[in-house]
CSV table of C-alpha atoms and ligand atoms in Angstrom, one decimal:
chain,number,residue,atom,x,y,z
S,28,UNK,CA,106.7,99.3,84.2
S,29,UNK,CA,106.2,99.2,80.5
S,30,UNK,CA,107.2,96.4,78.5
S,31,UNK,CA,107.9,92.6,78.8
S,32,UNK,CA,109.2,90.8,82.3
S,33,UNK,CA,112.7,91.8,83.1
S,34,UNK,CA,115.2,90.7,85.8
S,35,UNK,CA,117.3,93.7,85.5
S,36,UNK,CA,118.2,95.1,89.0
S,37,UNK,CA,118.2,98.8,88.2
S,38,UNK,CA,120.3,100.0,91.4
S,39,UNK,CA,122.6,97.3,91.1
S,40,UNK,CA,123.4,98.3,87.5
S,41,UNK,CA,123.9,101.7,88.9
S,42,UNK,CA,126.2,100.9,91.6
S,43,UNK,CA,128.0,98.6,89.1
S,44,UNK,CA,128.6,101.4,86.7
S,45,UNK,CA,129.7,103.7,89.6
S,46,UNK,CA,132.4,101.0,90.7
S,47,UNK,CA,133.6,100.9,87.0
S,48,UNK,CA,133.8,104.6,86.9
S,49,UNK,CA,135.7,104.8,90.2
S,50,UNK,CA,138.6,102.7,88.6
S,51,UNK,CA,141.1,104.4,86.6
S,52,UNK,CA,141.5,102.6,83.6
S,53,UNK,CA,143.1,105.1,81.1
S,54,UNK,CA,145.0,103.6,78.3
S,55,UNK,CA,148.6,103.3,78.6
S,56,UNK,CA,149.2,103.3,75.2
S,57,UNK,CA,147.6,106.8,74.8
S,58,UNK,CA,148.7,108.3,78.1
S,59,UNK,CA,152.3,107.1,79.5
S,60,UNK,CA,152.1,105.8,82.8
S,61,UNK,CA,148.6,105.2,83.0
S,62,UNK,CA,147.2,102.2,84.9
S,63,UNK,CA,145.4,100.1,82.0
S,64,UNK,CA,142.8,97.4,82.6
S,65,UNK,CA,144.2,95.4,85.2
S,66,UNK,CA,142.4,96.4,88.2
S,67,UNK,CA,139.1,97.1,86.3
S,68,UNK,CA,139.5,93.4,84.8
S,69,UNK,CA,139.8,92.0,88.5
S,70,UNK,CA,136.6,93.7,89.3
S,71,UNK,CA,134.7,92.6,86.2
S,72,UNK,CA,135.9,89.0,86.6
S,73,UNK,CA,134.7,89.3,90.2
S,74,UNK,CA,131.2,90.5,89.0
S,75,UNK,CA,131.2,87.9,86.4
S,76,UNK,CA,132.1,84.9,88.8
S,77,UNK,CA,129.4,86.2,91.2
S,78,UNK,CA,126.8,85.9,88.7
S,79,UNK,CA,128.1,82.3,87.8
S,80,UNK,CA,129.7,82.9,84.6
S,81,UNK,CA,132.8,80.8,83.7
S,82,UNK,CA,135.2,83.3,83.7
S,83,UNK,CA,138.7,83.8,82.5
S,84,UNK,CA,141.1,86.7,82.7
S,85,UNK,CA,143.6,86.7,80.0
S,86,UNK,CA,146.7,88.8,79.5
S,87,UNK,CA,146.7,89.8,75.8
S,88,UNK,CA,150.1,91.7,76.6
S,89,UNK,CA,151.7,92.4,79.8
S,90,UNK,CA,149.2,94.3,82.1
S,91,UNK,CA,146.4,94.4,79.3
S,92,UNK,CA,144.0,91.7,80.2
S,93,UNK,CA,140.6,90.7,78.5
S,94,UNK,CA,137.8,89.3,80.6
S,95,UNK,CA,135.8,86.7,78.9
S,96,UNK,CA,132.6,85.4,80.8
S,97,UNK,CA,130.6,82.3,79.3
S,98,UNK,CA,127.2,81.4,80.0
S,99,UNK,CA,127.2,78.1,78.6
S,100,UNK,CA,123.8,77.0,76.8
S,101,UNK,CA,122.0,73.8,76.8
S,102,UNK,CA,122.6,73.6,73.0
S,103,UNK,CA,120.7,73.9,70.0
S,104,UNK,CA,120.9,77.8,69.8
S,105,UNK,CA,123.1,80.9,68.6
S,106,UNK,CA,126.0,82.1,70.4
S,107,UNK,CA,125.8,85.9,71.1
S,108,UNK,CA,128.5,87.9,72.2
S,109,UNK,CA,128.1,91.2,74.3
S,110,UNK,CA,131.5,93.3,74.0
S,111,UNK,CA,132.6,96.1,75.8
S,112,UNK,CA,135.8,98.0,76.1
S,113,UNK,CA,137.3,98.7,79.5
S,114,UNK,CA,139.8,101.2,78.8
S,115,UNK,CA,139.2,105.0,78.6
S,116,UNK,CA,141.0,108.2,77.0
S,117,UNK,CA,143.1,110.4,79.5
S,118,UNK,CA,141.5,112.3,82.2
S,119,UNK,CA,143.9,115.2,82.9
S,120,UNK,CA,142.1,117.8,80.8
S,121,UNK,CA,138.8,116.9,82.6
S,122,UNK,CA,136.5,119.8,84.0
S,123,UNK,CA,134.6,117.2,86.1
S,124,UNK,CA,136.0,114.6,88.8
S,125,UNK,CA,136.9,112.0,86.2
S,126,UNK,CA,136.8,109.2,88.9
S,127,UNK,CA,134.1,110.3,91.2
S,128,UNK,CA,130.9,109.2,89.6
S,129,UNK,CA,128.5,111.9,90.6
S,130,UNK,CA,124.7,111.7,89.5
S,131,UNK,CA,123.0,114.8,89.0
S,132,UNK,CA,119.4,115.5,87.0
S,133,UNK,CA,119.7,111.6,86.1
S,134,UNK,CA,122.9,112.1,84.5
S,135,UNK,CA,126.1,110.0,85.8
S,136,UNK,CA,129.4,112.2,85.1
S,137,UNK,CA,133.0,110.7,85.0
S,138,UNK,CA,135.3,109.5,82.5
S,139,UNK,CA,134.1,106.4,80.6
S,140,UNK,CA,130.4,107.3,81.8
S,141,UNK,CA,129.3,107.3,78.2
S,142,UNK,CA,132.4,105.5,76.5
S,143,UNK,CA,131.7,103.2,77.3
S,144,UNK,CA,131.4,102.1,81.0
S,145,UNK,CA,127.8,102.7,80.6
S,146,UNK,CA,127.5,100.2,77.9
S,147,UNK,CA,129.8,97.9,79.7
S,148,UNK,CA,127.5,98.0,82.9
S,149,UNK,CA,124.4,97.4,80.7
S,150,UNK,CA,126.0,94.3,79.2
S,151,UNK,CA,126.9,92.8,82.7
S,152,UNK,CA,123.7,93.5,84.0
S,153,UNK,CA,122.0,91.9,81.0
S,154,UNK,CA,124.0,88.6,81.8
S,155,UNK,CA,123.1,88.8,85.2
S,156,UNK,CA,119.5,89.2,84.7
S,157,UNK,CA,119.7,86.2,82.3
S,158,UNK,CA,121.0,84.1,85.0
S,159,UNK,CA,118.7,85.4,87.5
S,160,UNK,CA,115.6,84.6,85.4
S,161,UNK,CA,116.4,80.9,86.1
S,162,UNK,CA,115.5,80.3,82.5
S,163,UNK,CA,118.3,78.5,80.7
S,164,UNK,CA,119.6,79.7,77.4
S,165,UNK,CA,120.2,77.1,74.6
S,166,UNK,CA,123.0,79.1,72.8
S,167,UNK,CA,126.1,80.3,74.5
S,168,UNK,CA,126.1,83.9,75.8
S,169,UNK,CA,130.0,85.5,75.6
S,170,UNK,CA,130.5,88.4,77.7
S,171,UNK,CA,133.3,89.9,76.8
S,172,UNK,CA,135.5,93.1,78.4
S,173,UNK,CA,138.2,94.0,76.3
S,174,UNK,CA,141.5,96.1,76.5
S,175,UNK,CA,143.0,98.6,74.4
S,176,UNK,CA,140.0,99.9,72.4
S,177,UNK,CA,141.1,103.7,72.3
S,178,UNK,CA,144.4,102.8,70.7
S,179,UNK,CA,145.1,99.5,68.8
S,180,UNK,CA,142.2,97.0,69.7
S,181,UNK,CA,144.6,94.4,70.9
S,182,UNK,CA,141.8,93.1,73.1
S,183,UNK,CA,139.2,92.2,70.2
S,184,UNK,CA,141.8,91.3,68.1
S,185,UNK,CA,142.7,88.4,70.3
S,186,UNK,CA,139.5,87.7,71.2
S,187,UNK,CA,138.2,86.8,67.6
S,188,UNK,CA,140.9,84.4,67.7
S,189,UNK,CA,139.5,82.5,70.2
S,190,UNK,CA,135.7,82.9,70.5
S,191,UNK,CA,133.3,82.3,67.7
S,192,UNK,CA,129.9,84.0,67.9
S,193,UNK,CA,126.9,84.0,65.5
S,194,UNK,CA,126.4,87.6,66.3
S,195,UNK,CA,127.9,90.4,68.5
S,196,UNK,CA,126.5,93.4,70.2
S,197,UNK,CA,129.3,96.1,71.2
S,198,UNK,CA,127.9,98.4,73.9
S,199,UNK,CA,129.4,101.7,72.4
S,200,UNK,CA,127.1,104.7,72.7
S,201,UNK,CA,124.4,105.0,70.1
S,202,UNK,CA,121.6,106.7,72.1
S,203,UNK,CA,119.7,103.3,71.7
S,204,UNK,CA,119.8,103.3,68.2
S,205,UNK,CA,121.3,100.2,66.5
S,206,UNK,CA,124.3,101.1,64.6
S,207,UNK,CA,124.9,99.1,61.5
S,208,UNK,CA,127.5,101.1,59.7
S,209,UNK,CA,130.7,103.0,60.3
S,210,UNK,CA,133.3,104.5,58.6
S,211,UNK,CA,136.9,103.1,58.5
S,212,UNK,CA,140.3,105.3,57.8
S,213,UNK,CA,143.8,105.1,56.2
S,214,UNK,CA,146.9,106.8,57.4
S,215,UNK,CA,149.3,107.9,54.7
S,216,UNK,CA,152.6,109.4,54.8
S,217,UNK,CA,153.7,111.5,51.8
S,218,UNK,CA,157.4,112.5,51.3
S,219,UNK,CA,158.6,115.0,48.6
S,220,UNK,CA,162.3,115.2,47.7
S,221,UNK,CA,164.4,118.2,46.6
S,222,UNK,CA,168.0,119.5,46.3
S,223,UNK,CA,169.6,121.5,48.9
S,224,UNK,CA,171.6,124.2,47.9
S,225,UNK,CA,172.6,127.8,48.9
S,226,UNK,CA,169.4,129.9,48.9
S,227,UNK,CA,170.9,132.4,46.2
S,228,UNK,CA,171.1,129.4,43.8
S,229,UNK,CA,167.5,128.8,42.3
S,230,UNK,CA,169.2,127.0,39.4
S,231,UNK,CA,170.6,124.3,41.6
S,232,UNK,CA,167.9,124.1,44.4
S,233,UNK,CA,164.8,122.3,44.2
S,234,UNK,CA,162.1,123.2,47.0
S,235,UNK,CA,160.9,120.2,48.5
S,236,UNK,CA,158.4,122.2,50.5
S,237,UNK,CA,156.9,123.7,47.6
S,238,UNK,CA,156.3,120.5,45.7
S,239,UNK,CA,154.2,119.5,48.7
S,240,UNK,CA,152.3,122.4,48.2
S,241,UNK,CA,151.3,120.9,45.0
S,242,UNK,CA,150.5,117.7,46.8
S,243,UNK,CA,148.2,119.8,49.3
S,244,UNK,CA,146.4,121.5,46.5
S,245,UNK,CA,145.7,118.0,45.1
S,246,UNK,CA,144.5,116.8,48.4
S,247,UNK,CA,142.0,119.7,48.6
S,248,UNK,CA,140.8,119.2,45.1
S,249,UNK,CA,140.2,115.2,46.0
S,250,UNK,CA,138.4,116.3,48.8
S,251,UNK,CA,136.2,118.8,47.3
S,252,UNK,CA,135.7,117.6,43.8
S,253,UNK,CA,135.4,113.8,44.5
S,254,UNK,CA,135.2,112.6,47.8
S,255,UNK,CA,132.5,115.2,49.4
S,256,UNK,CA,130.0,114.0,46.4
S,257,UNK,CA,130.2,110.6,47.3
S,258,UNK,CA,127.7,109.7,49.9
S,259,UNK,CA,126.5,106.8,51.9
S,260,UNK,CA,123.0,106.9,53.4
S,261,UNK,CA,124.1,106.2,56.9
S,262,UNK,CA,127.6,107.5,57.3
S,263,UNK,CA,127.8,110.5,55.0
S,264,UNK,CA,130.5,111.4,52.7
S,265,UNK,CA,134.4,110.1,52.7
S,266,UNK,CA,137.1,112.7,53.3
S,267,UNK,CA,140.8,113.4,53.4
S,268,UNK,CA,142.8,115.9,55.2
S,269,UNK,CA,146.2,116.8,56.1
S,270,UNK,CA,147.3,116.0,59.4
S,271,UNK,CA,151.1,117.0,60.3
S,272,UNK,CA,153.7,118.2,58.0
S,273,UNK,CA,157.6,118.8,58.6
S,274,UNK,CA,160.2,120.1,56.2
S,275,UNK,CA,163.2,122.4,55.8
S,276,UNK,CA,166.6,122.6,57.2
S,277,UNK,CA,167.3,126.5,57.8
S,278,UNK,CA,166.2,129.9,56.3
S,279,UNK,CA,169.1,130.3,53.7
S,280,UNK,CA,168.8,126.8,52.2
S,281,UNK,CA,166.6,125.3,49.6
S,282,UNK,CA,164.7,122.5,51.6
S,283,UNK,CA,165.6,118.9,50.2
S,284,UNK,CA,162.9,117.1,52.1
S,285,UNK,CA,159.4,117.4,53.4
S,286,UNK,CA,157.0,115.0,54.8
S,287,UNK,CA,153.3,115.1,55.2
S,288,UNK,CA,150.8,113.1,57.2
S,289,UNK,CA,147.4,112.7,55.9
S,290,UNK,CA,144.2,111.1,56.9
S,291,UNK,CA,141.6,109.5,54.8
S,292,UNK,CA,138.2,108.6,56.3
S,293,UNK,CA,136.3,105.7,54.2
S,294,UNK,CA,132.8,104.9,53.9
S,295,UNK,CA,131.4,101.3,53.5
S,296,UNK,CA,132.3,100.2,49.7
S,297,UNK,CA,135.7,101.6,49.9
S,298,UNK,CA,138.9,100.2,51.0
S,299,UNK,CA,142.6,100.6,51.1
S,300,UNK,CA,143.1,100.0,47.5
S,301,UNK,CA,140.8,102.9,46.5
S,302,UNK,CA,143.2,105.1,48.7
S,303,UNK,CA,146.0,103.7,47.0
S,304,UNK,CA,144.7,104.3,43.6
S,305,UNK,CA,144.0,108.1,44.6
S,306,UNK,CA,147.4,108.7,46.0
S,307,UNK,CA,149.3,106.9,42.8
S,308,UNK,CA,147.2,109.0,40.6
S,309,UNK,CA,147.9,112.1,42.2
S,310,UNK,CA,151.6,111.8,42.5
S,311,UNK,CA,151.6,110.6,38.8
S,312,UNK,CA,149.6,113.8,37.7
S,313,UNK,CA,151.9,116.0,39.5
S,314,UNK,CA,155.0,114.3,38.1
S,315,UNK,CA,153.9,114.6,34.7
S,316,UNK,CA,153.0,118.4,35.1
S,317,UNK,CA,156.8,118.9,36.7
S,318,UNK,CA,159.7,116.8,35.7
S,319,UNK,CA,161.2,118.2,38.9
S,320,UNK,CA,158.3,116.7,41.2
S,321,UNK,CA,160.0,113.8,43.4
S,322,UNK,CA,157.5,112.2,45.6
S,323,UNK,CA,156.4,109.1,47.2
S,324,UNK,CA,154.0,107.9,49.6
S,325,UNK,CA,153.1,104.8,51.9
S,326,UNK,CA,149.7,103.7,53.4
S,327,UNK,CA,151.1,103.3,57.0
S,328,UNK,CA,147.7,102.0,58.8
S,329,UNK,CA,144.3,101.0,57.5
S,330,UNK,CA,141.1,100.3,59.7
S,331,UNK,CA,138.3,99.1,57.2
S,332,UNK,CA,134.6,100.5,57.3
S,333,UNK,CA,131.7,98.2,58.2
S,334,UNK,CA,128.3,97.7,57.0
S,335,UNK,CA,125.8,95.2,58.6
S,336,UNK,CA,122.4,94.4,56.7
S,337,UNK,CA,119.4,95.3,58.9
S,338,UNK,CA,118.0,92.1,58.0
S,339,UNK,CA,120.7,90.2,59.9
S,340,UNK,CA,118.8,88.3,62.4
S,341,UNK,CA,121.0,90.3,65.3
S,342,UNK,CA,119.5,93.7,63.7
S,343,UNK,CA,115.7,92.1,63.7
S,344,UNK,CA,116.1,91.0,67.2
S,345,UNK,CA,117.6,94.1,68.8
S,346,UNK,CA,114.9,96.2,66.4
S,347,UNK,CA,111.9,93.8,68.0
S,348,UNK,CA,113.5,94.0,71.8
S,349,UNK,CA,114.0,97.7,71.8
S,350,UNK,CA,110.5,98.2,70.4
S,351,UNK,CA,108.9,95.9,73.3
S,352,UNK,CA,110.8,97.8,76.0
S,353,UNK,CA,110.2,101.2,74.9
S,354,UNK,CA,107.5,101.4,72.9
S,355,UNK,CA,109.0,102.9,70.0
S,356,UNK,CA,110.9,101.8,67.0
S,357,UNK,CA,114.7,102.1,67.2
S,358,UNK,CA,116.7,104.1,64.2
S,359,UNK,CA,119.2,102.1,62.4
S,360,UNK,CA,122.0,104.5,62.7
S,361,UNK,CA,125.5,105.0,61.1
S,362,UNK,CA,128.8,106.3,62.9
S,363,UNK,CA,131.9,108.3,62.0
S,364,UNK,CA,134.1,106.7,64.3
S,365,UNK,CA,135.8,103.2,63.9
S,366,UNK,CA,134.8,100.5,66.3
S,367,UNK,CA,135.8,97.1,67.2
S,368,UNK,CA,132.7,95.9,65.9
S,369,UNK,CA,134.7,96.0,62.6
S,370,UNK,CA,137.0,93.6,63.9
S,371,UNK,CA,134.4,91.1,64.5
S,372,UNK,CA,132.2,91.7,61.3
S,373,UNK,CA,135.8,91.0,59.3
S,374,UNK,CA,136.0,87.7,61.1
S,375,UNK,CA,132.5,86.7,59.8
S,376,UNK,CA,130.5,87.6,62.9
S,377,UNK,CA,127.5,90.3,62.2
S,378,UNK,CA,128.3,93.0,64.8
S,379,UNK,CA,126.5,96.0,65.5
S,380,UNK,CA,126.7,98.8,68.3
S,381,UNK,CA,124.0,99.4,70.8
S,382,UNK,CA,124.5,101.5,73.8
S,383,UNK,CA,122.9,104.3,76.1
S,384,UNK,CA,122.4,108.0,75.7
S,385,UNK,CA,125.0,110.4,76.9
S,386,UNK,CA,127.6,113.1,75.9
S,387,UNK,CA,131.0,114.0,75.9
S,388,UNK,CA,133.2,110.8,74.7
S,389,UNK,CA,137.1,111.9,75.0
S,390,UNK,CA,135.7,115.4,76.1
S,391,UNK,CA,136.4,117.6,79.3
S,392,UNK,CA,133.0,116.5,80.5
S,393,UNK,CA,131.4,113.2,80.1
S,394,UNK,CA,128.1,111.8,81.2
S,395,UNK,CA,125.8,108.9,80.6
S,396,UNK,CA,122.0,109.2,81.1
S,397,UNK,CA,121.4,106.8,84.1
S,398,UNK,CA,117.8,105.6,82.7
S,399,UNK,CA,119.2,104.9,79.2
S,400,UNK,CA,121.8,102.7,80.8
S,401,UNK,CA,118.9,100.5,82.5
S,402,UNK,CA,116.8,100.6,79.2
S,403,UNK,CA,119.8,99.4,77.3
S,404,UNK,CA,120.2,96.4,79.7
S,405,UNK,CA,116.5,95.6,79.6
S,406,UNK,CA,116.8,95.6,76.3
S,407,UNK,CA,119.9,93.4,75.8
S,408,UNK,CA,118.3,91.1,78.2
S,409,UNK,CA,115.5,90.4,75.9
S,410,UNK,CA,118.1,90.1,72.9
S,411,UNK,CA,120.2,87.4,74.7
S,412,UNK,CA,117.1,85.4,75.5
S,413,UNK,CA,115.7,85.6,72.1
S,414,UNK,CA,118.8,85.3,69.9
S,415,UNK,CA,120.4,82.4,72.0
S,416,UNK,CA,116.7,80.9,72.6
S,417,UNK,CA,115.3,79.7,75.7
S,418,UNK,CA,114.9,75.7,76.6
S,419,UNK,CA,111.6,74.7,76.7
Q,522,ZN,ZN1,134.4,103.4,72.9
């Protein structure tokens, strides 16, 4: 075997992963009537207790538990959190058996295999290896299996109120790269108001849908002339697009109302105040050019982007550990999708994502490469001992 000594039990980690995939943990906020995390939380809690972690299952909301395992250190070291979400997106549209983990050509197939039961298995296997090594840590190791990441992240939101860590690694799929930045997003409702009137009376009617057309043109200009020209080295450009539109009453009547929903993806350095300023300027310019334009907007939901310096201790430790295990320098990468890392980071904990190789998160076919789960586990085992420190 290449690299430093390890106590990772490879076959045990694969069995654990299969056990996780077999349990349906579809998020009930996404799919009505889905089972959620109760059963998988019990399975994980049992595993944590089995390896000797101080384990607690906590209901964040009814039927929506977190599981937090603590390996108490001897003191004098840093606290590291390993974090993974237990929930998955829906399974109805899958082209493989979502709950029967089949391994073929080194790939384990099933819902959640890559997003992110593979990462969760790696985290748990790493914690077990640390215990099995018999070498006590100085700092605390916190292993958090959280609920609801795929919807509103109530799990990690609760976790940060209760647990402080000096750094966190979230086991989302990164192809064994170290993810140090990702985009955020804002959802915006825009409304235009017109005047309802008989379709034969253009002097009375004001067409709210046509007015919204001007907003749409403005959004396209913003996208092409401004946002696409900004660039972040790891996550690329910010963007804005229309998502849904409703308006009008009937064929023979001027529409008095139109509603547009828009999504704006933000890069590190941007926040909701930038989005607010863009919307304000757009609607003001439309009003200035057209006295009959009457529109307003509301930013309804915001998740900020995140960026952690590659010089943070957790980044340096991960880089060195990955290099020692695999023989190659891992890349520092950025991601488009928002993650729980941002919640931890916003609470003052440097957080990165690091996880296995695979394809098909949220897709009809999903798999994780089994060897990469074991590699991730070996790397996280090293990260835990190095970041928390070991007693002499
Ligand atoms: Zn995920």
